[in-house]
Amino acid sequence: MSTRTAGLLAALTITTSVIAACGAAPKPETGASSADGGSKAATATSAQDLGGLDKLVEAAKKEGALNVIALPPDWANYGEMITAFTAKYGIKVNSDNPDGSSSDEINAVKTLKGQGRAPDVLDLGSAFALSGAQEGLFAPYKVQSWDKIPDGQKEASGAWYYDYGGYISIGCDAKRVKVCPETFADLLKPDYKGKVALNGDPTKAGAAFAGVYAASLANQGSFDDIQPGIDFFKKMKQAGNFSPVEATPATVEKGETPITIDWDYLQASYAKEFSGKGIDWKVAIPSDGKYANFYAQAISKSAPHPAAARLWEEFLYSPEGQNLWLKGYARPVLLPAMQSDGSADAALVAQLPKVDGTPAFPTPAQVDKAKETLAGGWGAAVSG
């Protein structure tokens, strides 16, 4: 599905496609092999390695294309982000399988390696950023604003770095649901039979993974133990409340998923998008399972457009890019620094969903453990 304050952003220190059929993605017009300096860009760990940002822009324009994957236009304002990048640099963006998952992004990097339509850049749930780096799939690169990204929000060599984040929330169509739930405990009530959905499979999609983690925190679990979250969804399934339908804007609009567990920035965008379509979309951040996390950017080590990939990252981590995420209700990683230097759009900051209290987040080791537990138990918990 597709603020609090600067202090909140500073606290968020740890914590999104099925591969398209052959030929489904537009074939890039040019690639690294046809661009002067393409091989040099592939090993550049900063813009300075290419002679500065102007030289990076020059090399990227020669490549002429950028391949992105799993970026729904309505997810954190990526539609406007892509349009703005193309308008600024004249570089065509090929967007493959926008509704894909983080797991599918990793699979695409492996399966399409060496092909002109392989992904250049990735936007991944934190668990998948960690595993991809461990597998050596990413090219280290440090954007010009690298020093403004807190140490806990980036891999030391530049293999990945957090980009934007938010809180797990409960969204509800108040015109189809009499009383909207506001906590995980509410979701077990008989009023919600067949109405509660996740944004994907938690073993593959970062948003759904986070939803189960939040449910664990709401049910005496911890970041060392996600099993209570799995058990909670099993209870919802047994009660008939949990729906296997993957929540998307289309399923929400059709009334197929009137209650969704998803990131607050996505839920907030639905509220705005659907206001003129007769849908009264309410958003609540559950007090019994307060969970915050970031997604992460990474450049594929085998990117067919290595210069464009690096320029994309520079654009995302510029004030323009960060404010575009903010416009999509997401909390960009550089927001604390931008609020300090005055480059953050104050009106956009004011529109962010409000949250009280301190966010909770797992360590990388806890994320790995949770992934293993989910892989072994999720299917059995919600099948049948």
Coordinates of C-alpha atoms in Angstrom, one line a residue:
M1 CA 0.0 0.0 0.0
S2 CA 0.3 1.6 -2.1
T3 CA 5.6 14.6 14.1
R4 CA 6.1 15.0 16.4
T5 CA 9.3 16.9 16.8
A6 CA 13.0 16.8 15.8
G7 CA 13.6 14.9 18.9
L8 CA 11.4 12.1 17.7
L9 CA 13.3 11.9 14.4
A10 CA 16.6 11.8 16.4
A11 CA 15.2 8.9 18.4
L12 CA 14.3 6.8 15.4
T13 CA 17.7 5.2 15.1
I14 CA 16.9 1.7 14.1
T15 CA 14.2 0.8 12.8
T16 CA 9.0 -1.7 -0.2
S17 CA 8.6 -6.6 -6.5
V18 CA 7.4 -9.8 -7.7
I19 CA 9.8 -9.8 -10.6
A20 CA 7.9 -8.6 -13.7
A21 CA 7.4 -11.0 -16.6
C22 CA 10.2 -10.9 -19.1
G23 CA 10.1 -7.7 -21.1
A24 CA 7.6 -6.0 -18.8
A25 CA 9.9 -3.3 -17.7
P26 CA 10.8 -0.6 -20.3
K27 CA 14.3 -1.2 -21.7
P28 CA 16.7 1.6 -20.9
E29 CA 17.8 3.6 -24.0
T30 CA 21.4 3.7 -22.7
G31 CA 23.4 2.0 -20.1
A32 CA 26.7 2.3 -18.1
S33 CA 28.7 0.7 -20.9
S34 CA 27.7 3.4 -23.4
A35 CA 28.4 6.3 -21.0
D36 CA 31.9 7.8 -20.6
G37 CA 33.1 7.1 -17.1
G38 CA 30.4 4.4 -16.5
S39 CA 32.9 2.0 -15.0
K40 CA 34.3 4.7 -12.8
A41 CA 30.8 5.6 -11.6
A42 CA 30.3 2.0 -10.7
T43 CA 33.0 2.1 -8.1
A44 CA 32.5 5.7 -6.9
T45 CA 31.9 5.9 -3.2
S46 CA 31.2 9.6 -3.3
A47 CA 30.6 12.4 -5.8
Q48 CA 34.1 13.5 -5.2
D49 CA 35.4 10.3 -6.8
L50 CA 34.0 11.5 -10.1
G51 CA 35.2 15.1 -9.7
G52 CA 32.2 16.5 -7.8
L53 CA 28.5 16.7 -8.2
D54 CA 28.6 18.5 -11.6
K55 CA 30.6 15.6 -13.0
L56 CA 28.2 13.1 -11.5
V57 CA 25.3 14.9 -13.1
E58 CA 27.1 14.9 -16.5
A59 CA 27.8 11.2 -16.3
A60 CA 24.2 10.4 -15.2
K61 CA 22.8 12.4 -18.1
K62 CA 25.0 10.4 -20.5
E63 CA 23.5 7.2 -19.2
G64 CA 20.1 8.8 -19.7
A65 CA 18.0 6.4 -17.6
L66 CA 17.4 5.1 -14.0
N67 CA 15.7 1.9 -13.1
V68 CA 13.7 1.9 -9.8
I69 CA 11.6 -0.9 -8.4
A70 CA 8.7 -1.3 -5.9
L71 CA 7.9 2.4 -5.7
P72 CA 4.1 3.0 -5.7
P73 CA 3.4 6.6 -6.8
D74 CA 1.3 7.1 -3.7
W75 CA 3.9 5.7 -1.3
A76 CA 5.7 8.5 0.6
N77 CA 5.1 10.8 -2.4
Y78 CA 7.3 8.8 -4.8
G79 CA 5.2 9.8 -7.8
E80 CA 6.1 13.4 -7.4
M81 CA 9.7 12.5 -6.4
I82 CA 10.2 10.7 -9.7
T83 CA 8.6 13.5 -11.7
A84 CA 10.8 16.1 -10.1
F85 CA 14.0 14.1 -10.7
T86 CA 13.2 13.7 -14.4
A87 CA 12.3 17.4 -14.7
K88 CA 15.5 18.5 -13.0
Y89 CA 18.0 16.2 -14.9
G90 CA 16.2 15.0 -18.0
I91 CA 16.8 11.4 -17.0
K92 CA 14.1 8.9 -17.8
V93 CA 12.9 6.8 -14.8
N94 CA 11.8 3.3 -15.5
S95 CA 9.6 2.1 -12.7
D96 CA 9.3 -1.6 -12.5
N97 CA 6.5 -3.5 -10.6
P98 CA 5.6 -0.6 -8.2
D99 CA 3.5 -2.8 -5.9
G100 CA 6.3 -5.2 -5.2
S101 CA 7.8 -6.0 -1.8
S102 CA 11.3 -5.6 -0.3
S103 CA 11.9 -9.3 -0.7
D104 CA 11.1 -9.0 -4.4
E105 CA 13.5 -6.2 -4.8
I106 CA 16.3 -8.3 -3.5
N107 CA 15.3 -11.2 -5.8
A108 CA 15.3 -8.8 -8.8
V109 CA 18.8 -7.7 -8.0
K110 CA 20.0 -11.3 -8.0
T111 CA 17.9 -12.6 -10.9
L112 CA 18.3 -9.7 -13.3
K113 CA 22.0 -9.1 -12.7
G114 CA 23.7 -8.2 -15.9
Q115 CA 20.5 -7.1 -17.7
G116 CA 19.8 -3.6 -18.8
R117 CA 16.4 -3.7 -16.9
A118 CA 17.9 -4.7 -13.5
P119 CA 17.2 -2.4 -10.6
D120 CA 19.7 0.5 -10.1
V121 CA 18.5 1.6 -6.6
L122 CA 16.4 0.0 -3.9
D123 CA 14.0 1.2 -1.2
L124 CA 14.0 -1.5 1.5
G125 CA 12.5 -2.4 4.8
S126 CA 15.3 -2.3 7.4
A127 CA 15.4 -6.1 7.8
F128 CA 16.0 -6.5 4.0
A129 CA 18.6 -3.7 4.0
L130 CA 20.6 -5.6 6.6
S131 CA 20.3 -9.0 4.8
G132 CA 21.2 -7.5 1.4
A133 CA 24.3 -5.9 2.8
Q134 CA 25.3 -9.1 4.4
E135 CA 25.0 -10.8 1.0
G136 CA 27.2 -8.1 -0.6
L137 CA 24.5 -6.9 -3.0
F138 CA 25.0 -3.2 -2.5
A139 CA 27.6 -0.6 -3.7
P140 CA 28.9 1.6 -0.9
Y141 CA 28.2 5.3 -1.5
K142 CA 28.1 8.3 0.7
V143 CA 25.9 11.2 -0.3
Q144 CA 27.1 14.8 0.2
S145 CA 24.8 15.1 3.3
W146 CA 26.3 11.9 4.8
D147 CA 27.5 13.6 8.0
K148 CA 24.0 14.8 8.7
I149 CA 22.7 11.3 8.9
P150 CA 23.1 10.0 12.5
D151 CA 25.5 7.1 12.9
G152 CA 22.7 4.8 14.1
Q153 CA 20.8 5.4 10.9
K154 CA 23.4 4.2 8.3
E155 CA 25.8 1.4 7.6
A156 CA 29.3 2.7 8.2
S157 CA 30.7 2.1 4.7
G158 CA 27.6 3.5 2.9
A159 CA 26.1 0.2 1.8
W160 CA 22.7 1.5 3.0
Y161 CA 21.3 4.5 4.9
Y162 CA 17.8 5.3 6.3
D163 CA 15.7 7.6 4.2
Y164 CA 12.3 8.2 5.8
G165 CA 10.2 6.6 8.5
G166 CA 7.0 6.6 10.4
Y167 CA 4.8 4.7 12.9
I168 CA 2.6 1.7 12.4
S169 CA -1.0 2.8 12.6
I170 CA -4.6 1.5 12.2
G171 CA -6.6 3.0 9.3
C172 CA -10.4 2.8 9.1
D173 CA -13.2 3.7 6.8
A174 CA -15.5 5.4 9.2
K175 CA -18.4 5.3 6.7
R176 CA -18.2 1.5 6.5
V177 CA -17.2 0.8 10.1
K178 CA -19.4 2.0 12.9
V179 CA -16.8 2.4 15.5
C180 CA -13.2 2.5 14.3
P181 CA -10.6 0.6 16.3
E182 CA -7.8 2.5 18.0
T183 CA -5.7 -0.2 19.5
F184 CA -4.6 -3.8 18.7
A185 CA -6.8 -5.1 21.4
D186 CA -9.8 -3.5 19.6
L187 CA -9.1 -5.5 16.5
L188 CA -10.3 -8.7 18.2
K189 CA -13.8 -7.4 18.7
P190 CA -16.6 -9.2 16.8
D191 CA -17.6 -6.0 15.0
Y192 CA -14.5 -6.3 12.7
K193 CA -15.1 -9.8 11.1
G194 CA -13.3 -10.0 7.8
K195 CA -12.3 -6.4 7.9
V196 CA -8.7 -6.2 9.1
A197 CA -5.8 -6.4 6.6
L198 CA -2.1 -6.0 6.4
N199 CA -0.1 -4.4 3.6
G200 CA 1.4 -7.6 2.2
D201 CA 3.0 -10.7 3.6
P202 CA 5.2 -10.0 6.7
T203 CA 7.9 -12.5 5.5
K204 CA 8.3 -10.4 2.4
A205 CA 7.0 -6.8 2.9
G206 CA 8.5 -4.4 5.4
A207 CA 5.2 -2.7 6.3
A208 CA 3.6 -6.0 7.1
F209 CA 6.7 -7.1 9.0
A210 CA 6.4 -4.0 11.1
G211 CA 2.7 -4.6 11.7
V212 CA 3.4 -7.9 13.3
Y213 CA 6.2 -6.5 15.4
A214 CA 3.9 -3.8 16.7
A215 CA 1.3 -6.4 17.5
S216 CA 3.9 -8.2 19.5
L217 CA 4.6 -5.1 21.6
A218 CA 0.9 -4.8 22.2
N219 CA 0.7 -8.3 23.6
Q220 CA 3.5 -8.7 26.1
G221 CA 6.0 -9.4 23.5
S222 CA 9.3 -7.6 22.8
F223 CA 11.8 -7.0 20.1
D224 CA 13.5 -10.2 21.3
D225 CA 10.2 -12.1 20.9
I226 CA 7.9 -11.5 17.9
Q227 CA 6.0 -14.7 18.6
P228 CA 3.2 -12.9 20.5
G229 CA 2.6 -10.8 17.4
I230 CA 2.2 -13.9 15.3
D231 CA -0.1 -15.4 17.9
F232 CA -2.2 -12.3 17.9
F233 CA -2.8 -12.6 14.1
K234 CA -3.6 -16.3 14.6
K235 CA -6.3 -15.2 17.1
M236 CA -7.6 -12.6 14.7
K237 CA -7.7 -15.3 12.0
Q238 CA -9.6 -17.7 14.2
A239 CA -12.0 -15.0 15.2
G240 CA -12.7 -14.4 11.5
N241 CA -11.4 -10.8 11.7
F242 CA -8.2 -11.1 9.8
S243 CA -8.5 -10.9 6.0
P244 CA -5.9 -12.4 3.7
V245 CA -6.5 -9.6 1.1
E246 CA -3.4 -7.4 0.7
A247 CA -4.4 -3.9 1.5
T248 CA -3.9 -1.3 -1.3
P249 CA -5.5 2.0 -2.1
A250 CA -7.7 0.1 -4.6
T251 CA -8.9 -2.4 -2.0
V252 CA -9.6 0.4 0.4
E253 CA -11.6 2.4 -2.1
K254 CA -13.6 -0.7 -3.0
G255 CA -14.4 -1.4 0.6
E256 CA -12.5 -4.8 0.5
T257 CA -10.1 -3.7 3.3
P258 CA -12.0 -1.2 5.5
I259 CA -9.4 -1.6 8.3
T260 CA -5.7 -1.7 7.6
I261 CA -2.5 -2.0 9.6
D262 CA 0.1 0.1 7.9
W263 CA 2.5 3.0 8.1
D264 CA 1.0 6.3 9.3
Y265 CA 2.3 8.3 6.3
L266 CA 0.5 6.0 3.9
Q267 CA -2.7 6.1 6.0
A268 CA -2.5 9.9 6.2
S269 CA -2.1 10.1 2.4
Y270 CA -5.2 8.0 2.0
A271 CA -7.2 10.3 4.2
K272 CA -6.3 13.2 1.8
E273 CA -6.7 11.2 -1.4
F274 CA -10.1 9.7 -0.5
S275 CA -11.7 12.8 1.1
G276 CA -13.4 13.7 -2.2
K277 CA -14.5 10.1 -2.9
G278 CA -16.9 9.6 0.0
I279 CA -14.4 7.8 2.2
D280 CA -13.9 9.1 5.7
W281 CA -10.5 7.6 6.5
K282 CA -9.5 7.8 10.1
V283 CA -6.0 7.1 11.4
A284 CA -4.9 6.0 14.9
I285 CA -1.5 5.2 16.2
P286 CA -2.2 2.4 18.7
S287 CA -1.2 3.2 22.2
D288 CA -0.7 -0.5 23.0
G289 CA 1.8 -1.2 20.2
K290 CA 3.8 2.0 19.4
Y291 CA 6.3 1.0 16.8
A292 CA 8.5 3.3 14.6
N293 CA 10.9 2.4 11.9
F294 CA 12.7 3.7 8.8
Y295 CA 13.1 2.3 5.3
A296 CA 16.6 2.4 3.8
Q297 CA 18.2 3.3 0.4
A298 CA 20.8 1.2 -1.3
I299 CA 22.5 1.1 -4.7
S300 CA 22.8 -2.2 -6.4
K301 CA 26.4 -3.3 -6.9
S302 CA 25.4 -4.4 -10.4
A303 CA 23.4 -1.3 -11.3
P304 CA 23.2 -0.8 -15.1
H305 CA 23.2 3.0 -14.6
P306 CA 25.7 3.5 -11.8
A307 CA 26.0 7.3 -12.2
A308 CA 22.2 7.9 -12.4
A309 CA 21.8 5.6 -9.3
R310 CA 24.2 7.8 -7.3
L311 CA 22.6 11.0 -8.6
W312 CA 19.2 9.7 -7.5
E313 CA 20.6 9.3 -4.0
E314 CA 22.0 12.8 -4.0
F315 CA 18.6 14.1 -5.0
L316 CA 16.8 12.2 -2.3
Y317 CA 19.1 13.4 0.4
S318 CA 19.0 17.1 -0.8
P319 CA 16.5 19.5 0.9
E320 CA 14.3 19.2 -2.2
G321 CA 14.1 15.5 -1.9
Q322 CA 13.7 15.4 1.8
N323 CA 10.9 17.9 1.7
L324 CA 9.1 15.9 -1.0
W325 CA 9.0 12.9 1.4
L326 CA 7.8 15.3 4.1
K327 CA 5.0 16.3 1.7
G328 CA 4.0 12.7 1.6
Y329 CA 3.6 12.6 5.4
A330 CA 6.8 10.6 5.9
R331 CA 9.5 11.7 8.4
P332 CA 12.7 12.1 6.4
V333 CA 15.9 11.1 8.1
L334 CA 17.5 14.6 7.7
L335 CA 14.5 16.4 9.3
P336 CA 16.3 17.2 12.6
A337 CA 19.2 18.8 10.7
M338 CA 16.9 20.6 8.3
Q339 CA 14.8 22.0 11.1
S340 CA 18.1 23.3 12.7
D341 CA 19.3 25.0 9.5
G342 CA 15.8 26.2 8.4
S343 CA 15.5 24.1 5.2
A344 CA 12.6 22.0 6.4
D345 CA 9.1 23.2 5.2
A346 CA 7.5 24.1 8.5
A347 CA 3.9 23.8 7.0
L348 CA 4.7 20.2 5.9
V349 CA 6.1 19.4 9.3
A350 CA 2.9 20.6 11.0
Q351 CA 0.8 18.2 8.9
L352 CA 2.5 15.1 10.1
P353 CA 0.4 12.6 12.2
K354 CA 0.9 13.5 15.9
V355 CA 2.3 11.0 18.3
D356 CA 2.8 11.1 22.0
G357 CA 5.5 9.2 23.9
T358 CA 8.8 7.7 22.8
P359 CA 9.0 5.3 19.8
A360 CA 10.3 1.8 20.2
F361 CA 12.6 0.1 17.7
P362 CA 14.6 -3.1 17.4
T363 CA 18.4 -3.7 16.9
P364 CA 19.7 -5.3 13.7
A365 CA 20.2 -8.6 15.6
Q366 CA 16.6 -8.5 16.9
V367 CA 15.3 -7.9 13.4
D368 CA 17.2 -10.9 12.0
K369 CA 15.8 -13.1 14.8
A370 CA 12.3 -11.8 14.1
K371 CA 12.6 -12.6 10.4
E372 CA 13.6 -16.2 11.2
T373 CA 10.7 -16.6 13.6
L374 CA 8.2 -15.2 11.1
A375 CA 9.6 -17.4 8.3
G376 CA 9.0 -20.5 10.5
G377 CA 5.6 -19.7 11.9
W378 CA 3.6 -17.1 9.9
G379 CA 2.1 -19.4 7.3
A380 CA 0.8 -21.9 9.8
A381 CA -0.6 -19.2 12.0
V382 CA -2.8 -17.6 9.3
S383 CA -3.5 -20.5 7.0
G384 CA -6.9 -22.2 6.6

